[in-house]
Amino acid sequence: MTGKAYNYFSELSTPIRKKMNSNLKNTATKCQTIFIAVVFIALCALTSSAQRRITPVKVPDPQAKPAAVTTPAQETTAQPLTDNDGNKLAPRPQSVVEQRDMDGRIVLVDTISGREYHDTILVVAPKLVYPRFHALSIGVNVWDIAARALGQSYGLGSVWAELSLHNWIKPFAEIGLGSANYMPKDESYRYKSSSAPFFKLGANYNFLYNSNPNYSVYAGIRYGISSFSYNIEGATVNNGYWQESEQIAVPKQKATVGYGEALIGLRVQIVSSISLGWEIKWHKILHQGKHAYGEPWYIPGYGTRGNSFSGAFSISYTLPLQKTSPPVQKEPQ
């Protein structure tokens, strides 16, 4: 009886256990769903709260007066900026914002063009101290004259004029004469070139344009041209077979040569309006004609064909076109 009763209750409890397990699973699923819903709601609430803290929305007061709107006309009538010398500067554009560079300095940056402005004022071009037509200088190049006196067999001399614009850019013109009468050492022939004119045009750039005009360090360019004639006398031709020699002469040849020059120079005023100047030149032949008996050895204003460098030494007089005073250097406070 006892065994039968146990089997009966055991068989009876099996469906009940299955039903209880099913109820427990359903309850666990509902709890998981509720937990996930609660976590989702909490995350949404936190996100919304963080967004409200970052971008707060201010509710306008219906009784408050509307703020005044600045028009472009009002901006243009604002007090303009000035630099240290009291010169008016353009007002800061609306697209310019303040930023800091790697050194921690405030730099203004135009968000449209990307241009930078320093020291909280707009950058302006360096002010030119001297007037447009500042001075006129006239000089004599005595380099070839001195070299000819020391035994050089070519060159004569030249005069030049220079117009100073703001003591900065200086247009330049030169005219001169050149000739040659040269006999190489241990040779019997003589190269001759009669006196012929040459012309040069160019400009100088003064690096000290806002400094005392009595001193200048400059770089320049020139274009020169000359038409001249040359000939060779007493050239000896040896005939090795007959053991004889014969002297021939190259007839007069005409030539036109154009050349370019680049130079650096220094000029210093020694007495009132009188200055001394030194130049080092590099030059190159740009064009020339064809010659039946060879190219010319000497070119007026250029020098000898085999040399790429030459020099100049000038004495000049400066005539002021407008009286000005040298700029006064401000001492730091």
Tab-separated table of C-alpha atoms in Angstrom:
chain	number	residue	atom	x	y	z
A	1	MET	CA	0.000	0.000	0.000
A	2	THR	CA	2.724	2.282	0.919
A	3	GLY	CA	4.562	1.695	-2.402
A	4	LYS	CA	1.422	2.198	-4.427
A	5	ALA	CA	0.588	5.384	-2.592
A	6	TYR	CA	4.116	6.713	-3.240
A	7	ASN	CA	3.863	5.946	-6.940
A	8	TYR	CA	0.463	7.627	-7.121
A	9	PHE	CA	1.633	10.802	-5.446
A	10	SER	CA	4.801	10.731	-7.519
A	11	GLU	CA	2.838	10.497	-10.739
A	12	LEU	CA	0.460	13.164	-9.478
A	13	SER	CA	3.287	15.599	-8.590
A	14	THR	CA	4.958	15.407	-12.003
A	15	PRO	CA	2.417	17.658	-13.815
A	16	ILE	CA	2.380	19.972	-10.837
A	17	ARG	CA	6.181	20.349	-10.977
A	18	LYS	CA	6.060	21.016	-14.685
A	19	LYS	CA	3.404	23.657	-14.171
A	20	MET	CA	5.393	25.232	-11.331
A	21	ASN	CA	8.547	25.311	-13.483
A	22	SER	CA	6.597	26.928	-16.301
A	23	ASN	CA	5.228	29.546	-13.928
A	24	LEU	CA	8.739	30.249	-12.615
A	25	LYS	CA	10.095	30.707	-16.151
A	26	ASN	CA	7.274	33.084	-17.051
A	27	THR	CA	7.889	35.057	-13.878
A	28	ALA	CA	11.648	35.268	-14.606
A	29	THR	CA	10.976	36.447	-18.177
A	30	LYS	CA	8.621	39.153	-16.943
A	31	CYS	CA	11.212	40.291	-14.372
A	32	GLN	CA	13.908	40.497	-17.045
A	33	THR	CA	11.617	42.511	-19.293
A	34	ILE	CA	10.749	44.906	-16.484
A	35	PHE	CA	14.464	45.266	-15.563
A	36	ILE	CA	15.471	46.043	-19.130
A	37	ALA	CA	12.666	48.604	-19.427
A	38	VAL	CA	13.728	50.291	-16.200
A	39	VAL	CA	17.392	50.470	-17.338
A	40	PHE	CA	16.380	51.891	-20.740
A	41	ILE	CA	14.202	54.562	-19.119
A	42	ALA	CA	17.031	55.474	-16.724
A	43	LEU	CA	19.547	55.847	-19.585
A	44	CYS	CA	17.144	58.048	-21.535
A	45	ALA	CA	16.623	60.218	-18.478
A	46	LEU	CA	20.395	60.592	-17.915
A	47	THR	CA	21.016	61.485	-21.582
A	48	SER	CA	18.286	64.077	-21.574
A	49	SER	CA	19.602	65.571	-18.343
A	50	ALA	CA	23.173	65.783	-19.698
A	51	GLN	CA	21.972	67.444	-22.903
A	52	ARG	CA	20.012	69.990	-20.911
A	53	ARG	CA	23.130	70.827	-18.899
A	54	ILE	CA	25.272	71.295	-22.032
A	55	THR	CA	22.829	73.309	-24.143
A	56	PRO	CA	20.424	75.052	-21.787
A	57	VAL	CA	17.368	76.605	-23.364
A	58	LYS	CA	16.429	79.979	-22.035
A	59	VAL	CA	12.750	80.762	-22.192
A	60	PRO	CA	12.311	84.373	-23.299
A	61	ASP	CA	10.434	86.684	-20.994
A	62	PRO	CA	7.334	87.982	-22.828
A	63	GLN	CA	7.492	91.238	-20.859
A	64	ALA	CA	11.201	91.899	-21.660
A	65	LYS	CA	12.102	94.450	-24.331
A	66	PRO	CA	13.736	93.096	-27.513
A	67	ALA	CA	17.518	93.602	-27.706
A	68	ALA	CA	18.819	96.213	-30.097
A	69	VAL	CA	20.235	94.851	-33.345
A	70	THR	CA	23.503	96.363	-34.576
A	71	THR	CA	23.299	97.252	-38.258
A	72	PRO	CA	26.284	97.527	-40.626
A	73	ALA	CA	25.788	101.296	-40.709
A	74	GLN	CA	26.214	101.437	-36.929
A	75	GLU	CA	29.331	99.304	-37.130
A	76	THR	CA	30.978	101.605	-39.631
A	77	THR	CA	30.355	104.587	-37.352
A	78	ALA	CA	32.062	102.882	-34.400
A	79	GLN	CA	35.254	104.376	-33.023
A	80	PRO	CA	38.100	103.133	-35.310
A	81	LEU	CA	41.154	101.370	-33.942
A	82	THR	CA	44.478	103.224	-33.830
A	83	ASP	CA	48.080	102.053	-33.744
A	84	ASN	CA	50.897	103.312	-31.515
A	85	ASP	CA	51.433	106.374	-33.740
A	86	GLY	CA	47.763	107.370	-33.652
A	87	ASN	CA	47.050	106.285	-37.220
A	88	LYS	CA	43.512	105.037	-37.838
A	89	LEU	CA	43.057	101.366	-38.622
A	90	ALA	CA	40.127	99.562	-40.171
A	91	PRO	CA	37.596	98.127	-37.652
A	92	ARG	CA	37.842	94.447	-36.876
A	93	PRO	CA	35.667	92.325	-39.222
A	94	GLN	CA	32.944	90.177	-37.658
A	95	SER	CA	34.597	87.040	-39.041
A	96	VAL	CA	37.751	87.637	-36.927
A	97	VAL	CA	37.914	85.590	-33.715
A	98	GLU	CA	40.504	85.361	-30.957
A	99	GLN	CA	42.681	82.277	-30.637
A	100	ARG	CA	45.901	81.397	-28.866
A	101	ASP	CA	49.002	80.103	-30.613
A	102	MET	CA	51.468	77.517	-29.321
A	103	ASP	CA	53.238	80.173	-27.227
A	104	GLY	CA	50.036	81.268	-25.533
A	105	ARG	CA	49.824	84.621	-27.362
A	106	ILE	CA	46.489	85.960	-28.534
A	107	VAL	CA	46.150	85.824	-32.322
A	108	LEU	CA	43.187	87.041	-34.317
A	109	VAL	CA	42.142	84.688	-37.115
A	110	ASP	CA	39.743	85.489	-39.939
A	111	THR	CA	37.483	82.436	-40.154
A	112	ILE	CA	36.656	83.186	-43.801
A	113	SER	CA	40.064	83.891	-45.367
A	114	GLY	CA	42.259	82.173	-42.755
A	115	ARG	CA	44.425	85.290	-42.425
A	116	GLU	CA	46.058	85.911	-39.040
A	117	TYR	CA	46.330	89.236	-37.203
A	118	HIS	CA	48.728	89.772	-34.323
A	119	ASP	CA	48.788	92.036	-31.278
A	120	THR	CA	44.995	92.467	-31.503
A	121	ILE	CA	45.283	95.008	-34.368
A	122	LEU	CA	45.132	94.524	-38.095
A	123	VAL	CA	48.493	94.013	-39.753
A	124	VAL	CA	49.390	96.910	-42.037
A	125	ALA	CA	52.201	97.300	-44.558
A	126	PRO	CA	55.401	98.989	-43.337
A	127	LYS	CA	55.059	102.737	-43.544
A	128	LEU	CA	57.414	104.433	-46.012
A	129	VAL	CA	59.174	107.298	-44.261
A	130	TYR	CA	60.444	109.224	-47.290
A	131	PRO	CA	58.374	110.870	-50.061
A	132	ARG	CA	57.846	109.334	-53.469
A	133	PHE	CA	60.289	111.581	-55.357
A	134	HIS	CA	62.954	111.692	-52.700
A	135	ALA	CA	66.262	112.525	-54.419
A	136	LEU	CA	68.229	112.477	-57.667
A	137	SER	CA	71.810	111.184	-57.695
A	138	ILE	CA	74.381	111.706	-60.474
A	139	GLY	CA	77.658	109.802	-60.440
A	140	VAL	CA	80.835	108.934	-62.313
A	141	ASN	CA	82.183	105.396	-62.480
A	142	VAL	CA	85.973	105.704	-62.215
A	143	TRP	CA	86.703	101.971	-61.963
A	144	ASP	CA	87.963	101.616	-65.544
A	145	ILE	CA	89.692	104.990	-65.444
A	146	ALA	CA	91.749	103.929	-62.422
A	147	ALA	CA	92.402	100.468	-63.892
A	148	ARG	CA	93.527	102.012	-67.207
A	149	ALA	CA	95.960	104.230	-65.292
A	150	LEU	CA	97.398	101.099	-63.645
A	151	GLY	CA	98.046	99.382	-66.980
A	152	GLN	CA	94.744	97.839	-68.021
A	153	SER	CA	94.388	97.830	-71.805
A	154	TYR	CA	90.598	98.261	-72.115
A	155	GLY	CA	87.742	100.352	-70.772
A	156	LEU	CA	87.189	104.109	-70.411
A	157	GLY	CA	84.431	105.425	-68.104
A	158	SER	CA	80.765	106.230	-67.646
A	159	VAL	CA	78.265	108.544	-65.966
A	160	TRP	CA	74.967	107.500	-64.430
A	161	ALA	CA	71.807	108.921	-62.887
A	162	GLU	CA	69.504	107.422	-60.272
A	163	LEU	CA	66.054	108.540	-59.102
A	164	SER	CA	65.173	107.674	-55.500
A	165	LEU	CA	61.519	106.681	-54.940
A	166	HIS	CA	60.779	106.608	-51.208
A	167	ASN	CA	64.510	105.886	-50.724
A	168	TRP	CA	63.431	102.329	-51.656
A	169	ILE	CA	63.197	101.591	-55.390
A	170	LYS	CA	65.717	103.508	-57.525
A	171	PRO	CA	65.470	103.472	-61.352
A	172	PHE	CA	68.916	103.704	-62.910
A	173	ALA	CA	70.406	104.779	-66.261
A	174	GLU	CA	74.044	104.785	-67.390
A	175	ILE	CA	75.934	105.881	-70.504
A	176	GLY	CA	79.625	105.463	-71.156
A	177	LEU	CA	82.477	104.799	-73.593
A	178	GLY	CA	84.710	101.780	-73.984
A	179	SER	CA	87.736	100.895	-76.095
A	180	ALA	CA	90.511	98.294	-76.182
A	181	ASN	CA	94.122	98.085	-77.374
A	182	TYR	CA	95.414	94.726	-76.224
A	183	MET	CA	98.469	92.639	-77.089
A	184	PRO	CA	98.721	89.269	-75.330
A	185	LYS	CA	101.990	88.385	-73.645
A	186	ASP	CA	104.372	86.379	-75.846
A	187	GLU	CA	102.156	87.013	-78.869
A	188	SER	CA	102.634	89.277	-81.872
A	189	TYR	CA	99.040	90.223	-82.749
A	190	ARG	CA	97.096	93.173	-81.351
A	191	TYR	CA	93.346	93.372	-80.688
A	192	LYS	CA	91.879	96.822	-81.245
A	193	SER	CA	88.417	98.232	-80.594
A	194	SER	CA	87.818	101.906	-81.202
A	195	SER	CA	85.872	104.012	-78.695
A	196	ALA	CA	82.185	103.089	-78.732
A	197	PRO	CA	79.226	104.011	-76.525
A	198	PHE	CA	77.217	101.671	-74.314
A	199	PHE	CA	73.901	102.137	-72.511
A	200	LYS	CA	72.459	100.514	-69.391
A	201	LEU	CA	69.001	100.618	-67.820
A	202	GLY	CA	67.893	99.003	-64.575
A	203	ALA	CA	66.929	99.598	-60.967
A	204	ASN	CA	68.287	99.228	-57.440
A	205	TYR	CA	66.472	97.946	-54.349
A	206	ASN	CA	67.635	99.663	-51.141
A	207	PHE	CA	67.375	97.355	-48.118
A	208	LEU	CA	67.705	100.339	-45.729
A	209	TYR	CA	64.790	102.308	-47.211
A	210	ASN	CA	63.427	103.518	-43.856
A	211	SER	CA	66.861	104.316	-42.422
A	212	ASN	CA	69.225	107.234	-42.890
A	213	PRO	CA	69.510	107.867	-46.677
A	214	ASN	CA	73.193	108.732	-46.272
A	215	TYR	CA	73.841	104.995	-46.148
A	216	SER	CA	72.433	102.355	-48.477
A	217	VAL	CA	72.953	98.657	-49.062
A	218	TYR	CA	71.292	97.571	-52.280
A	219	ALA	CA	70.880	94.944	-54.962
A	220	GLY	CA	70.280	95.772	-58.607
A	221	ILE	CA	69.717	94.504	-62.109
A	222	ARG	CA	70.810	96.008	-65.439
A	223	TYR	CA	70.366	95.504	-69.148
A	224	GLY	CA	73.200	96.819	-71.296
A	225	ILE	CA	73.783	97.093	-75.024
A	226	SER	CA	76.616	98.318	-77.229
A	227	SER	CA	77.356	98.583	-80.947
A	228	PHE	CA	81.064	98.731	-81.760
A	229	SER	CA	83.769	97.634	-84.194
A	230	TYR	CA	86.986	95.674	-83.713
A	231	ASN	CA	89.912	94.325	-85.722
A	232	ILE	CA	93.107	92.274	-85.261
A	233	GLU	CA	96.532	93.385	-86.539
A	234	GLY	CA	99.823	91.509	-86.937
A	235	ALA	CA	98.516	87.958	-86.551
A	236	THR	CA	101.211	85.446	-87.591
A	237	VAL	CA	100.350	82.160	-89.305
A	238	ASN	CA	103.094	79.486	-89.431
A	239	ASN	CA	103.317	77.009	-92.296
A	240	GLY	CA	104.923	73.880	-90.862
A	241	TYR	CA	105.505	72.202	-94.194
A	242	TRP	CA	107.365	75.056	-95.862
A	243	GLN	CA	108.849	76.372	-92.614
A	244	GLU	CA	107.521	79.800	-93.426
A	245	SER	CA	105.358	82.301	-91.552
A	246	GLU	CA	102.962	84.899	-92.784
A	247	GLN	CA	101.375	87.891	-91.113
A	248	ILE	CA	97.717	88.542	-91.735
A	249	ALA	CA	95.228	91.128	-90.531
A	250	VAL	CA	91.565	90.558	-89.674
A	251	PRO	CA	89.537	93.363	-91.251
A	252	LYS	CA	87.287	95.560	-89.162
A	253	GLN	CA	84.203	93.756	-87.901
A	254	LYS	CA	81.007	95.299	-86.543
A	255	ALA	CA	79.105	93.816	-83.613
A	256	THR	CA	76.052	94.521	-81.453
A	257	VAL	CA	75.934	92.748	-78.099
A	258	GLY	CA	73.281	92.839	-75.379
A	259	TYR	CA	73.974	91.611	-71.845
A	260	GLY	CA	72.414	91.446	-68.373
A	261	GLU	CA	73.901	92.251	-64.982
A	262	ALA	CA	73.060	91.443	-61.360
A	263	LEU	CA	74.894	93.299	-58.613
A	264	ILE	CA	75.149	94.158	-54.945
A	265	GLY	CA	76.468	97.495	-53.719
A	266	LEU	CA	77.216	99.820	-50.844
A	267	ARG	CA	77.030	103.620	-50.860
A	268	VAL	CA	78.176	105.961	-48.073
A	269	GLN	CA	77.978	109.752	-47.844
A	270	ILE	CA	81.377	111.179	-46.913
A	271	VAL	CA	80.648	114.929	-46.998
A	272	SER	CA	77.568	116.996	-47.694
A	273	SER	CA	75.781	115.438	-50.720
A	274	ILE	CA	78.969	113.627	-51.871
A	275	SER	CA	79.015	109.828	-51.644
A	276	LEU	CA	81.314	106.957	-52.517
A	277	GLY	CA	79.944	103.664	-53.825
A	278	TRP	CA	81.253	100.160	-54.455
A	279	GLU	CA	79.640	97.421	-56.546
A	280	ILE	CA	80.324	93.779	-57.429
A	281	LYS	CA	78.695	92.676	-60.692
A	282	TRP	CA	77.899	89.364	-62.321
A	283	HIS	CA	77.081	89.610	-66.015
A	284	LYS	CA	76.090	87.381	-68.913
A	285	ILE	CA	75.777	87.908	-72.653
A	286	LEU	CA	72.149	87.642	-73.734
A	287	HIS	CA	72.324	88.112	-77.498
A	288	GLN	CA	74.800	88.974	-80.261
A	289	GLY	CA	75.152	88.739	-84.015
A	290	LYS	CA	77.253	86.366	-86.131
A	291	HIS	CA	80.825	87.325	-87.000
A	292	ALA	CA	82.878	85.981	-89.874
A	293	TYR	CA	86.245	86.153	-88.084
A	294	GLY	CA	85.329	85.150	-84.548
A	295	GLU	CA	83.569	86.781	-81.609
A	296	PRO	CA	84.796	90.056	-80.093
A	297	TRP	CA	87.138	89.753	-77.124
A	298	TYR	CA	86.123	93.056	-75.489
A	299	ILE	CA	82.587	94.499	-75.172
A	300	PRO	CA	82.133	98.138	-74.042
A	301	GLY	CA	80.414	98.347	-70.658
A	302	TYR	CA	80.732	94.602	-70.172
A	303	GLY	CA	84.457	93.913	-70.134
A	304	THR	CA	86.316	90.948	-71.551
A	305	ARG	CA	84.369	87.940	-72.728
A	306	GLY	CA	86.108	85.423	-70.461
A	307	ASN	CA	85.251	87.194	-67.173
A	308	SER	CA	81.831	86.786	-65.546
A	309	PHE	CA	82.542	89.243	-62.720
A	310	SER	CA	83.568	92.881	-62.633
A	311	GLY	CA	83.396	95.834	-60.282
A	312	ALA	CA	82.547	99.511	-60.099
A	313	PHE	CA	83.705	102.408	-57.961
A	314	SER	CA	81.686	105.629	-58.180
A	315	ILE	CA	81.713	109.187	-56.890
A	316	SER	CA	78.221	110.677	-56.795
A	317	TYR	CA	76.339	113.852	-55.898
A	318	THR	CA	72.811	113.671	-54.473
A	319	LEU	CA	70.283	116.433	-55.065
A	320	PRO	CA	67.312	116.282	-52.634
A	321	LEU	CA	63.960	116.739	-54.369
A	322	GLN	CA	62.063	117.122	-51.075
A	323	LYS	CA	63.691	117.986	-47.784
A	324	THR	CA	63.207	115.314	-45.155
A	325	SER	CA	64.752	114.407	-41.835
A	326	PRO	CA	66.095	110.962	-40.953
A	327	PRO	CA	63.621	108.913	-38.900
A	328	VAL	CA	64.026	109.161	-35.141
A	329	GLN	CA	64.374	105.827	-33.401
A	330	LYS	CA	62.047	105.588	-30.428
A	331	GLU	CA	63.628	104.307	-27.265
A	332	PRO	CA	61.715	101.519	-25.531
A	333	GLN	CA	59.930	102.669	-22.419
